[in-house]
């Protein structure tokens, strides 16, 4: 008797990464996609630095096989879901409420505060729920849709006037995306140019940087600990106002003093041990 085969679904022929993007990804799968993407980005940066174009091409192919930036973003977005701890901007909202910048009722009488969200995956995260108080400008290397401008922060034109600057910059899980320590330092150095001058401040906590990193970047790195991070930030003109650690993330709010000491921070071994990582920020 002939066996009847069910016609294959279209998804059957799709590459695994494309399937994964649509399907529910387990925490383990999202972690693997994110880690592989970060590792390959680092390898790509090293290949490009050494001028090895053939190797860079091979690594680019591997990045695409892992789903590329699109699948990485989908995995990151799942990490923001309520069932996995929610998006990090809820911590920023808590702090802005504590400082009475966000009030019990939205205040439409004064001009909204301006926030630049670098690395924005969604227009619906917690910080987007106060549009009359906080006006959010969102940018990302790969826009996921309307309301998010596709732009590399490192290539964003410098503001022409203080009015074009921001009261808050959010850098949540973006600094660790930058593959090289010097690039991370360059990103932090650039932040001050986009923040309003403190003499125009509307709150003692603002202008400010909201910085979020995976906890192991600070708690388990050979080349960075919290003291070193805070020292580096002070030298760049940022004073710690608030901090919060969760099981996976560390959140900081730094107010901007308006001036940097231009002090360098080199790669220096702080501690060592099995299972530690090599996350590092270099200020040149
Ligand atoms: C892990 S996701 C983090 C998203 C979100 N901010 C969060 O906290 O979950 C990192 C995002 O940063 C973006 N990104 C990395 N470097 C960037 C840059 N130089 N300019 C703009 N976006 C950048 C990536 O495209 C990616 O979408």
PDB file of C-alpha atoms and ligand atoms in Angstrom:
ATOM      1  CA  UNK A   1       0.000   0.000   0.000  1.00  0.00           C
ATOM      2  CA  UNK A   2       1.315   3.422  -0.927  1.00  0.00           C
ATOM      3  CA  UNK A   3       2.212   5.556   2.056  1.00  0.00           C
ATOM      4  CA  UNK A   4       0.681   9.020   1.858  1.00  0.00           C
ATOM      5  CA  UNK A   5       3.210  11.705   2.796  1.00  0.00           C
ATOM      6  CA  UNK A   6       1.953  14.978   4.137  1.00  0.00           C
ATOM      7  CA  UNK A   7       3.208  17.888   2.027  1.00  0.00           C
ATOM      8  CA  UNK A   8       6.174  19.568   3.691  1.00  0.00           C
ATOM      9  CA  UNK A   9       5.523  22.954   5.268  1.00  0.00           C
ATOM     10  CA  UNK A  10       7.343  25.940   3.806  1.00  0.00           C
ATOM     11  CA  UNK A  11       9.268  26.405   7.027  1.00  0.00           C
ATOM     12  CA  UNK A  12      10.833  22.973   6.443  1.00  0.00           C
ATOM     13  CA  UNK A  13      13.296  24.366   3.935  1.00  0.00           C
ATOM     14  CA  UNK A  14      14.251  27.475   5.890  1.00  0.00           C
ATOM     15  CA  UNK A  15      17.685  27.721   7.434  1.00  0.00           C
ATOM     16  CA  UNK A  16      17.706  26.871  11.171  1.00  0.00           C
ATOM     17  CA  UNK A  17      18.297  30.469  12.321  1.00  0.00           C
ATOM     18  CA  UNK A  18      15.270  31.754  10.395  1.00  0.00           C
ATOM     19  CA  UNK A  19      13.123  29.052  11.971  1.00  0.00           C
ATOM     20  CA  UNK A  20      14.457  29.865  15.409  1.00  0.00           C
ATOM     21  CA  UNK A  21      13.489  33.526  14.998  1.00  0.00           C
ATOM     22  CA  UNK A  22       9.846  32.608  14.507  1.00  0.00           C
ATOM     23  CA  UNK A  23       9.625  29.837  17.042  1.00  0.00           C
ATOM     24  CA  UNK A  24       9.698  30.158  20.764  1.00  0.00           C
ATOM     25  CA  UNK A  25      13.314  30.109  21.820  1.00  0.00           C
ATOM     26  CA  UNK A  26      14.276  28.579  25.138  1.00  0.00           C
ATOM     27  CA  UNK A  27      16.467  30.607  27.499  1.00  0.00           C
ATOM     28  CA  UNK A  28      19.312  28.253  26.621  1.00  0.00           C
ATOM     29  CA  UNK A  29      18.867  28.856  22.872  1.00  0.00           C
ATOM     30  CA  UNK A  30      18.726  32.644  23.290  1.00  0.00           C
ATOM     31  CA  UNK A  31      21.872  32.527  25.443  1.00  0.00           C
ATOM     32  CA  UNK A  32      23.704  30.452  22.834  1.00  0.00           C
ATOM     33  CA  UNK A  33      22.669  32.788  19.983  1.00  0.00           C
ATOM     34  CA  UNK A  34      23.707  35.896  21.935  1.00  0.00           C
ATOM     35  CA  UNK A  35      27.041  34.443  23.086  1.00  0.00           C
ATOM     36  CA  UNK A  36      27.912  33.093  19.639  1.00  0.00           C
ATOM     37  CA  UNK A  37      27.075  36.461  18.044  1.00  0.00           C
ATOM     38  CA  UNK A  38      29.293  38.323  20.556  1.00  0.00           C
ATOM     39  CA  UNK A  39      32.162  35.855  20.099  1.00  0.00           C
ATOM     40  CA  UNK A  40      31.992  36.045  16.302  1.00  0.00           C
ATOM     41  CA  UNK A  41      31.840  39.854  16.388  1.00  0.00           C
ATOM     42  CA  UNK A  42      35.050  39.845  18.443  1.00  0.00           C
ATOM     43  CA  UNK A  43      36.724  37.419  16.023  1.00  0.00           C
ATOM     44  CA  UNK A  44      35.574  39.598  13.110  1.00  0.00           C
ATOM     45  CA  UNK A  45      36.998  42.747  14.691  1.00  0.00           C
ATOM     46  CA  UNK A  46      40.340  40.952  15.257  1.00  0.00           C
ATOM     47  CA  UNK A  47      40.438  39.680  11.654  1.00  0.00           C
ATOM     48  CA  UNK A  48      39.678  43.161  10.293  1.00  0.00           C
ATOM     49  CA  UNK A  49      42.289  44.721  12.577  1.00  0.00           C
ATOM     50  CA  UNK A  50      44.935  42.349  11.207  1.00  0.00           C
ATOM     51  CA  UNK A  51      43.768  42.993   7.622  1.00  0.00           C
ATOM     52  CA  UNK A  52      42.810  39.329   7.024  1.00  0.00           C
ATOM     53  CA  UNK A  53      39.905  39.864   4.616  1.00  0.00           C
ATOM     54  CA  UNK A  54      39.502  36.161   3.757  1.00  0.00           C
ATOM     55  CA  UNK A  55      39.101  35.248   7.431  1.00  0.00           C
ATOM     56  CA  UNK A  56      36.730  38.207   7.926  1.00  0.00           C
ATOM     57  CA  UNK A  57      34.565  36.875   5.058  1.00  0.00           C
ATOM     58  CA  UNK A  58      34.510  33.407   6.659  1.00  0.00           C
ATOM     59  CA  UNK A  59      33.480  34.874  10.010  1.00  0.00           C
ATOM     60  CA  UNK A  60      30.775  36.989   8.354  1.00  0.00           C
ATOM     61  CA  UNK A  61      29.364  33.788   6.848  1.00  0.00           C
ATOM     62  CA  UNK A  62      29.343  32.193  10.310  1.00  0.00           C
ATOM     63  CA  UNK A  63      27.554  35.281  11.726  1.00  0.00           C
ATOM     64  CA  UNK A  64      24.881  34.936   9.040  1.00  0.00           C
ATOM     65  CA  UNK A  65      24.558  31.194   9.770  1.00  0.00           C
ATOM     66  CA  UNK A  66      23.874  32.094  13.405  1.00  0.00           C
ATOM     67  CA  UNK A  67      21.040  34.322  12.133  1.00  0.00           C
ATOM     68  CA  UNK A  68      22.939  37.630  12.008  1.00  0.00           C
ATOM     69  CA  UNK A  69      21.966  40.793  13.868  1.00  0.00           C
ATOM     70  CA  UNK A  70      18.256  40.147  13.246  1.00  0.00           C
ATOM     71  CA  UNK A  71      18.135  36.843  15.119  1.00  0.00           C
ATOM     72  CA  UNK A  72      20.468  38.250  17.793  1.00  0.00           C
ATOM     73  CA  UNK A  73      17.973  41.082  18.321  1.00  0.00           C
ATOM     74  CA  UNK A  74      15.050  38.638  18.434  1.00  0.00           C
ATOM     75  CA  UNK A  75      16.921  36.630  21.078  1.00  0.00           C
ATOM     76  CA  UNK A  76      17.699  39.821  23.043  1.00  0.00           C
ATOM     77  CA  UNK A  77      14.065  40.885  22.832  1.00  0.00           C
ATOM     78  CA  UNK A  78      12.962  37.562  24.308  1.00  0.00           C
ATOM     79  CA  UNK A  79      15.365  38.222  27.163  1.00  0.00           C
ATOM     80  CA  UNK A  80      13.361  41.410  27.842  1.00  0.00           C
ATOM     81  CA  UNK A  81      10.062  39.542  28.149  1.00  0.00           C
ATOM     82  CA  UNK A  82       8.257  39.706  31.497  1.00  0.00           C
ATOM     83  CA  UNK A  83       8.720  35.970  32.066  1.00  0.00           C
ATOM     84  CA  UNK A  84      12.498  36.510  31.853  1.00  0.00           C
ATOM     85  CA  UNK A  85      12.798  39.482  34.150  1.00  0.00           C
ATOM     86  CA  UNK A  86      11.397  42.324  32.019  1.00  0.00           C
ATOM     87  CA  UNK A  87      13.212  45.088  30.222  1.00  0.00           C
ATOM     88  CA  UNK A  88      16.001  46.958  31.992  1.00  0.00           C
ATOM     89  CA  UNK A  89      14.371  50.385  31.541  1.00  0.00           C
ATOM     90  CA  UNK A  90      12.001  49.548  34.390  1.00  0.00           C
ATOM     91  CA  UNK A  91      14.958  50.175  36.728  1.00  0.00           C
ATOM     92  CA  UNK A  92      15.499  53.594  35.132  1.00  0.00           C
ATOM     93  CA  UNK A  93      11.793  54.362  35.593  1.00  0.00           C
ATOM     94  CA  UNK A  94      12.052  53.405  39.294  1.00  0.00           C
ATOM     95  CA  UNK A  95      14.945  55.836  39.756  1.00  0.00           C
ATOM     96  CA  UNK A  96      13.255  58.656  37.821  1.00  0.00           C
ATOM     97  CA  UNK A  97      10.163  58.217  39.968  1.00  0.00           C
ATOM     98  CA  UNK A  98      12.276  58.293  43.128  1.00  0.00           C
ATOM     99  CA  UNK A  99      13.855  61.567  41.943  1.00  0.00           C
ATOM    100  CA  UNK A 100      10.341  62.845  41.135  1.00  0.00           C
ATOM    101  CA  UNK A 101      11.321  63.397  37.518  1.00  0.00           C
ATOM    102  CA  UNK A 102       8.467  61.084  36.609  1.00  0.00           C
ATOM    103  CA  UNK A 103       5.558  62.112  38.826  1.00  0.00           C
ATOM    104  CA  UNK A 104       2.468  60.264  39.978  1.00  0.00           C
ATOM    105  CA  UNK A 105       0.621  62.070  37.188  1.00  0.00           C
ATOM    106  CA  UNK A 106       2.234  62.881  33.883  1.00  0.00           C
ATOM    107  CA  UNK A 107       3.083  66.580  33.817  1.00  0.00           C
ATOM    108  CA  UNK A 108       2.337  68.135  30.443  1.00  0.00           C
ATOM    109  CA  UNK A 109       2.993  71.702  31.598  1.00  0.00           C
ATOM    110  CA  UNK A 110       6.776  71.707  31.089  1.00  0.00           C
ATOM    111  CA  UNK A 111       8.757  70.579  28.056  1.00  0.00           C
ATOM    112  CA  UNK A 112       9.450  66.855  28.190  1.00  0.00           C
ATOM    113  CA  UNK A 113      12.889  65.566  29.136  1.00  0.00           C
ATOM    114  CA  UNK A 114      14.813  64.220  26.172  1.00  0.00           C
ATOM    115  CA  UNK A 115      16.187  60.682  26.304  1.00  0.00           C
ATOM    116  CA  UNK A 116      18.388  59.035  23.688  1.00  0.00           C
ATOM    117  CA  UNK A 117      18.036  55.258  23.745  1.00  0.00           C
ATOM    118  CA  UNK A 118      21.019  53.685  22.003  1.00  0.00           C
ATOM    119  CA  UNK A 119      20.396  50.080  20.982  1.00  0.00           C
ATOM    120  CA  UNK A 120      16.596  50.230  21.044  1.00  0.00           C
ATOM    121  CA  UNK A 121      14.718  47.023  20.341  1.00  0.00           C
ATOM    122  CA  UNK A 122      11.206  48.212  21.087  1.00  0.00           C
ATOM    123  CA  UNK A 123       9.043  51.308  21.282  1.00  0.00           C
ATOM    124  CA  UNK A 124       7.012  49.756  24.068  1.00  0.00           C
ATOM    125  CA  UNK A 125       9.485  49.301  26.904  1.00  0.00           C
ATOM    126  CA  UNK A 126       8.829  50.786  30.364  1.00  0.00           C
ATOM    127  CA  UNK A 127      10.525  54.119  29.652  1.00  0.00           C
ATOM    128  CA  UNK A 128       8.226  54.628  26.639  1.00  0.00           C
ATOM    129  CA  UNK A 129       5.146  54.761  28.884  1.00  0.00           C
ATOM    130  CA  UNK A 130       5.628  58.424  29.925  1.00  0.00           C
ATOM    131  CA  UNK A 131       5.645  60.244  26.572  1.00  0.00           C
ATOM    132  CA  UNK A 132       4.477  63.554  28.051  1.00  0.00           C
ATOM    133  CA  UNK A 133       7.351  63.613  30.549  1.00  0.00           C
ATOM    134  CA  UNK A 134      10.070  61.747  28.669  1.00  0.00           C
ATOM    135  CA  UNK A 135      10.495  62.081  24.934  1.00  0.00           C
ATOM    136  CA  UNK A 136      12.452  59.040  23.739  1.00  0.00           C
ATOM    137  CA  UNK A 137      14.616  59.161  20.617  1.00  0.00           C
ATOM    138  CA  UNK A 138      15.510  55.592  19.700  1.00  0.00           C
ATOM    139  CA  UNK A 139      18.384  54.446  17.518  1.00  0.00           C
ATOM    140  CA  UNK A 140      19.829  51.047  16.619  1.00  0.00           C
ATOM    141  CA  UNK A 141      22.304  49.558  14.148  1.00  0.00           C
ATOM    142  CA  UNK A 142      19.330  47.622  12.763  1.00  0.00           C
ATOM    143  CA  UNK A 143      15.923  49.240  13.202  1.00  0.00           C
ATOM    144  CA  UNK A 144      13.130  46.828  14.089  1.00  0.00           C
ATOM    145  CA  UNK A 145      10.468  49.206  12.805  1.00  0.00           C
ATOM    146  CA  UNK A 146       8.933  52.685  12.908  1.00  0.00           C
ATOM    147  CA  UNK A 147       9.989  54.776  15.893  1.00  0.00           C
ATOM    148  CA  UNK A 148      13.547  53.399  15.834  1.00  0.00           C
ATOM    149  CA  UNK A 149      16.030  55.201  13.613  1.00  0.00           C
ATOM    150  CA  UNK A 150      18.642  52.993  11.989  1.00  0.00           C
ATOM    151  CA  UNK A 151      21.871  54.620  13.042  1.00  0.00           C
ATOM    152  CA  UNK A 152      25.266  53.775  14.512  1.00  0.00           C
ATOM    153  CA  UNK A 153      25.679  55.925  17.624  1.00  0.00           C
ATOM    154  CA  UNK A 154      29.381  56.255  16.792  1.00  0.00           C
ATOM    155  CA  UNK A 155      28.387  57.950  13.538  1.00  0.00           C
ATOM    156  CA  UNK A 156      25.529  60.059  14.840  1.00  0.00           C
ATOM    157  CA  UNK A 157      26.319  63.687  13.993  1.00  0.00           C
ATOM    158  CA  UNK A 158      27.324  65.741  17.042  1.00  0.00           C
ATOM    159  CA  UNK A 159      24.529  68.032  18.301  1.00  0.00           C
ATOM    160  CA  UNK A 160      24.695  71.569  16.912  1.00  0.00           C
ATOM    161  CA  UNK A 161      23.294  73.183  20.067  1.00  0.00           C
ATOM    162  CA  UNK A 162      22.292  72.393  23.646  1.00  0.00           C
ATOM    163  CA  UNK A 163      18.671  72.097  22.479  1.00  0.00           C
ATOM    164  CA  UNK A 164      19.673  69.119  20.337  1.00  0.00           C
ATOM    165  CA  UNK A 165      21.258  67.411  23.328  1.00  0.00           C
ATOM    166  CA  UNK A 166      19.659  65.006  25.778  1.00  0.00           C
ATOM    167  CA  UNK A 167      18.850  64.898  29.497  1.00  0.00           C
ATOM    168  CA  UNK A 168      19.393  61.145  29.626  1.00  0.00           C
ATOM    169  CA  UNK A 169      21.245  58.621  27.479  1.00  0.00           C
ATOM    170  CA  UNK A 170      20.391  54.961  27.870  1.00  0.00           C
ATOM    171  CA  UNK A 171      23.134  52.483  27.033  1.00  0.00           C
ATOM    172  CA  UNK A 172      21.573  49.213  28.044  1.00  0.00           C
ATOM    173  CA  UNK A 173      23.450  46.070  27.012  1.00  0.00           C
ATOM    174  CA  UNK A 174      25.133  47.991  24.209  1.00  0.00           C
ATOM    175  CA  UNK A 175      28.656  48.630  25.541  1.00  0.00           C
ATOM    176  CA  UNK A 176      29.236  44.881  25.829  1.00  0.00           C
ATOM    177  CA  UNK A 177      28.088  44.523  22.200  1.00  0.00           C
ATOM    178  CA  UNK A 178      31.102  46.583  21.072  1.00  0.00           C
ATOM    179  CA  UNK A 179      33.708  43.936  20.235  1.00  0.00           C
ATOM    180  CA  UNK A 180      36.927  45.714  21.250  1.00  0.00           C
ATOM    181  CA  UNK A 181      38.002  47.371  24.552  1.00  0.00           C
ATOM    182  CA  UNK A 182      39.157  50.584  22.822  1.00  0.00           C
ATOM    183  CA  UNK A 183      35.837  50.833  20.949  1.00  0.00           C
ATOM    184  CA  UNK A 184      33.979  50.579  24.272  1.00  0.00           C
ATOM    185  CA  UNK A 185      36.105  53.409  25.659  1.00  0.00           C
ATOM    186  CA  UNK A 186      35.380  55.499  22.559  1.00  0.00           C
ATOM    187  CA  UNK A 187      31.650  54.927  23.042  1.00  0.00           C
ATOM    188  CA  UNK A 188      31.793  56.109  26.670  1.00  0.00           C
ATOM    189  CA  UNK A 189      33.924  59.138  25.691  1.00  0.00           C
ATOM    190  CA  UNK A 190      31.325  60.138  23.119  1.00  0.00           C
ATOM    191  CA  UNK A 191      28.375  60.138  25.552  1.00  0.00           C
ATOM    192  CA  UNK A 192      29.200  63.548  27.083  1.00  0.00           C
ATOM    193  CA  UNK A 193      28.925  65.295  23.705  1.00  0.00           C
ATOM    194  CA  UNK A 194      25.244  64.305  23.532  1.00  0.00           C
ATOM    195  CA  UNK A 195      24.267  65.300  27.076  1.00  0.00           C
ATOM    196  CA  UNK A 196      23.077  68.796  27.972  1.00  0.00           C
ATOM    197  CA  UNK A 197      25.476  70.993  29.891  1.00  0.00           C
ATOM    198  CA  UNK A 198      24.848  70.637  33.653  1.00  0.00           C
ATOM    199  CA  UNK A 199      24.299  74.420  34.100  1.00  0.00           C
ATOM    200  CA  UNK A 200      21.038  73.885  32.213  1.00  0.00           C
ATOM    201  CA  UNK A 201      20.074  71.035  34.507  1.00  0.00           C
ATOM    202  CA  UNK A 202      16.441  70.621  35.511  1.00  0.00           C
ATOM    203  CA  UNK A 203      17.152  68.086  38.267  1.00  0.00           C
ATOM    204  CA  UNK A 204      20.251  67.436  40.404  1.00  0.00           C
ATOM    205  CA  UNK A 205      20.443  63.931  38.944  1.00  0.00           C
ATOM    206  CA  UNK A 206      20.348  65.052  35.309  1.00  0.00           C
ATOM    207  CA  UNK A 207      21.881  65.089  32.764  1.00  0.00           C
ATOM    208  CA  UNK A 208      22.626  61.424  33.234  1.00  0.00           C
ATOM    209  CA  UNK A 209      23.785  58.180  31.688  1.00  0.00           C
ATOM    210  CA  UNK A 210      21.850  54.965  32.343  1.00  0.00           C
ATOM    211  CA  UNK A 211      24.334  52.146  31.870  1.00  0.00           C
ATOM    212  CA  UNK A 212      23.445  48.449  31.960  1.00  0.00           C
ATOM    213  CA  UNK A 213      25.918  45.600  31.566  1.00  0.00           C
ATOM    214  CA  UNK A 214      25.717  41.840  32.032  1.00  0.00           C
ATOM    215  CA  UNK A 215      26.772  41.313  35.661  1.00  0.00           C
ATOM    216  CA  UNK A 216      29.778  39.082  34.801  1.00  0.00           C
ATOM    217  CA  UNK A 217      31.369  42.016  32.861  1.00  0.00           C
ATOM    218  CA  UNK A 218      31.902  43.746  36.204  1.00  0.00           C
ATOM    219  CA  UNK A 219      31.654  40.967  38.782  1.00  0.00           C
ATOM    220  CA  UNK A 220      33.699  38.266  37.088  1.00  0.00           C
ATOM    221  CA  UNK A 221      36.222  39.908  34.779  1.00  0.00           C
ATOM    222  CA  UNK A 222      39.987  39.757  35.099  1.00  0.00           C
ATOM    223  CA  UNK A 223      40.279  43.313  33.778  1.00  0.00           C
ATOM    224  CA  UNK A 224      37.306  45.170  35.243  1.00  0.00           C
ATOM    225  CA  UNK A 225      35.655  45.392  38.633  1.00  0.00           C
ATOM    226  CA  UNK A 226      33.241  47.930  40.054  1.00  0.00           C
ATOM    227  CA  UNK A 227      35.989  50.113  41.573  1.00  0.00           C
ATOM    228  CA  UNK A 228      37.779  50.302  38.229  1.00  0.00           C
ATOM    229  CA  UNK A 229      34.525  51.045  36.386  1.00  0.00           C
ATOM    230  CA  UNK A 230      33.525  53.836  38.790  1.00  0.00           C
ATOM    231  CA  UNK A 231      37.054  55.334  38.666  1.00  0.00           C
ATOM    232  CA  UNK A 232      36.990  55.299  34.887  1.00  0.00           C
ATOM    233  CA  UNK A 233      33.538  56.878  34.836  1.00  0.00           C
ATOM    234  CA  UNK A 234      34.606  59.597  37.322  1.00  0.00           C
ATOM    235  CA  UNK A 235      37.559  60.421  35.070  1.00  0.00           C
ATOM    236  CA  UNK A 236      35.161  60.716  32.156  1.00  0.00           C
ATOM    237  CA  UNK A 237      33.009  63.153  34.177  1.00  0.00           C
ATOM    238  CA  UNK A 238      30.318  60.801  35.495  1.00  0.00           C
ATOM    239  CA  UNK A 239      29.302  60.564  39.165  1.00  0.00           C
ATOM    240  CA  UNK A 240      27.470  57.494  40.437  1.00  0.00           C
ATOM    241  CA  UNK A 241      23.929  58.340  41.580  1.00  0.00           C
ATOM    242  CA  UNK A 242      22.217  54.952  41.673  1.00  0.00           C
ATOM    243  CA  UNK A 243      23.144  51.318  41.213  1.00  0.00           C
ATOM    244  CA  UNK A 244      21.294  48.023  41.246  1.00  0.00           C
ATOM    245  CA  UNK A 245      22.410  44.460  40.611  1.00  0.00           C
ATOM    246  CA  UNK A 246      20.092  41.644  39.654  1.00  0.00           C
ATOM    247  CA  UNK A 247      21.094  38.028  39.164  1.00  0.00           C
ATOM    248  CA  UNK A 248      22.180  38.733  35.591  1.00  0.00           C
ATOM    249  CA  UNK A 249      22.592  42.486  35.142  1.00  0.00           C
ATOM    250  CA  UNK A 250      24.173  45.517  36.756  1.00  0.00           C
ATOM    251  CA  UNK A 251      22.426  48.882  36.335  1.00  0.00           C
ATOM    252  CA  UNK A 252      24.013  52.273  36.993  1.00  0.00           C
ATOM    253  CA  UNK A 253      22.815  55.856  36.812  1.00  0.00           C
ATOM    254  CA  UNK A 254      25.621  58.419  36.468  1.00  0.00           C
ATOM    255  CA  UNK A 255      25.086  62.164  36.507  1.00  0.00           C
ATOM    256  CA  UNK A 256      27.222  64.141  34.048  1.00  0.00           C
ATOM    257  CA  UNK A 257      29.489  66.850  35.447  1.00  0.00           C
ATOM    258  CA  UNK A 258      30.190  68.333  32.037  1.00  0.00           C
ATOM    259  CA  UNK A 259      33.940  67.800  32.078  1.00  0.00           C
ATOM    260  CA  UNK A 260      36.226  64.866  31.574  1.00  0.00           C
ATOM    261  CA  UNK A 261      39.820  64.535  32.896  1.00  0.00           C
ATOM    262  CA  UNK A 262      40.918  62.850  29.678  1.00  0.00           C
ATOM    263  CA  UNK A 263      42.715  60.245  31.795  1.00  0.00           C
ATOM    264  CA  UNK A 264      43.666  57.034  30.099  1.00  0.00           C
ATOM    265  CA  UNK A 265      42.622  53.604  31.338  1.00  0.00           C
ATOM    266  CA  UNK A 266      44.782  50.715  30.165  1.00  0.00           C
ATOM    267  CA  UNK A 267      44.083  46.994  30.090  1.00  0.00           C
ATOM    268  CA  UNK A 268      45.377  45.839  33.489  1.00  0.00           C
ATOM    269  CA  UNK A 269      45.000  42.488  35.238  1.00  0.00           C
ATOM    270  CA  UNK A 270      43.012  43.131  38.429  1.00  0.00           C
ATOM    271  CA  UNK A 271      42.388  39.564  39.542  1.00  0.00           C
ATOM    272  CA  UNK A 272      42.482  36.070  38.102  1.00  0.00           C
ATOM    273  CA  UNK A 273      40.822  32.754  38.607  1.00  0.00           C
ATOM    274  CA  UNK A 274      39.250  29.854  36.758  1.00  0.00           C
ATOM    275  CA  UNK A 275      36.075  30.710  34.850  1.00  0.00           C
ATOM    276  CA  UNK A 276      36.734  34.462  34.813  1.00  0.00           C
ATOM    277  CA  UNK A 277      36.138  36.431  31.619  1.00  0.00           C
ATOM    278  CA  UNK A 278      38.282  39.033  29.848  1.00  0.00           C
ATOM    279  CA  UNK A 279      35.779  41.899  29.524  1.00  0.00           C
ATOM    280  CA  UNK A 280      37.673  45.152  29.481  1.00  0.00           C
ATOM    281  CA  UNK A 281      37.243  48.851  28.661  1.00  0.00           C
ATOM    282  CA  UNK A 282      40.247  50.854  27.482  1.00  0.00           C
ATOM    283  CA  UNK A 283      40.247  54.660  27.429  1.00  0.00           C
ATOM    284  CA  UNK A 284      42.855  56.083  25.056  1.00  0.00           C
TER     285      UNK A 284
HETATM  286  C1  LIG B   1      21.509  43.197  23.444  1.00  0.00           C
HETATM  287  S1  LIG B   1      20.739  44.386  22.440  1.00  0.00           S
HETATM  288  C2  LIG B   1      20.170  45.391  23.766  1.00  0.00           C
HETATM  289  C3  LIG B   1      18.869  45.989  23.547  1.00  0.00           C
HETATM  290  C4  LIG B   1      18.186  46.739  24.676  1.00  0.00           C
HETATM  291  N1  LIG B   1      18.791  48.034  24.834  1.00  0.00           N
HETATM  292  C5  LIG B   1      18.161  45.985  25.975  1.00  0.00           C
HETATM  293  O1  LIG B   1      18.562  46.549  27.002  1.00  0.00           O
HETATM  294  O2  LIG B   1      17.705  44.836  25.987  1.00  0.00           O
HETATM  295  C6  LIG B   1      22.043  45.387  21.811  1.00  0.00           C
HETATM  296  C7  LIG B   1      21.581  46.319  20.718  1.00  0.00           C
HETATM  297  O3  LIG B   1      22.521  47.378  20.610  1.00  0.00           O
HETATM  298  C8  LIG B   1      22.622  47.734  19.261  1.00  0.00           C
HETATM  299  N2  LIG B   1      23.886  48.473  19.069  1.00  0.00           N
HETATM  300  C9  LIG B   1      25.136  48.012  19.292  1.00  0.00           C
HETATM  301  N3  LIG B   1      26.043  48.957  18.983  1.00  0.00           N
HETATM  302  C10 LIG B   1      25.344  50.042  18.561  1.00  0.00           C
HETATM  303  C11 LIG B   1      25.718  51.319  18.066  1.00  0.00           C
HETATM  304  N4  LIG B   1      26.995  51.660  17.932  1.00  0.00           N
HETATM  305  N5  LIG B   1      24.744  52.189  17.692  1.00  0.00           N
HETATM  306  C12 LIG B   1      23.443  51.832  17.797  1.00  0.00           C
HETATM  307  N6  LIG B   1      23.029  50.628  18.256  1.00  0.00           N
HETATM  308  C13 LIG B   1      23.960  49.737  18.622  1.00  0.00           C
HETATM  309  C14 LIG B   1      22.559  46.395  18.538  1.00  0.00           C
HETATM  310  O4  LIG B   1      22.181  46.540  17.192  1.00  0.00           O
HETATM  311  C15 LIG B   1      21.507  45.651  19.361  1.00  0.00           C
HETATM  312  O5  LIG B   1      20.222  45.799  18.825  1.00  0.00           O
END
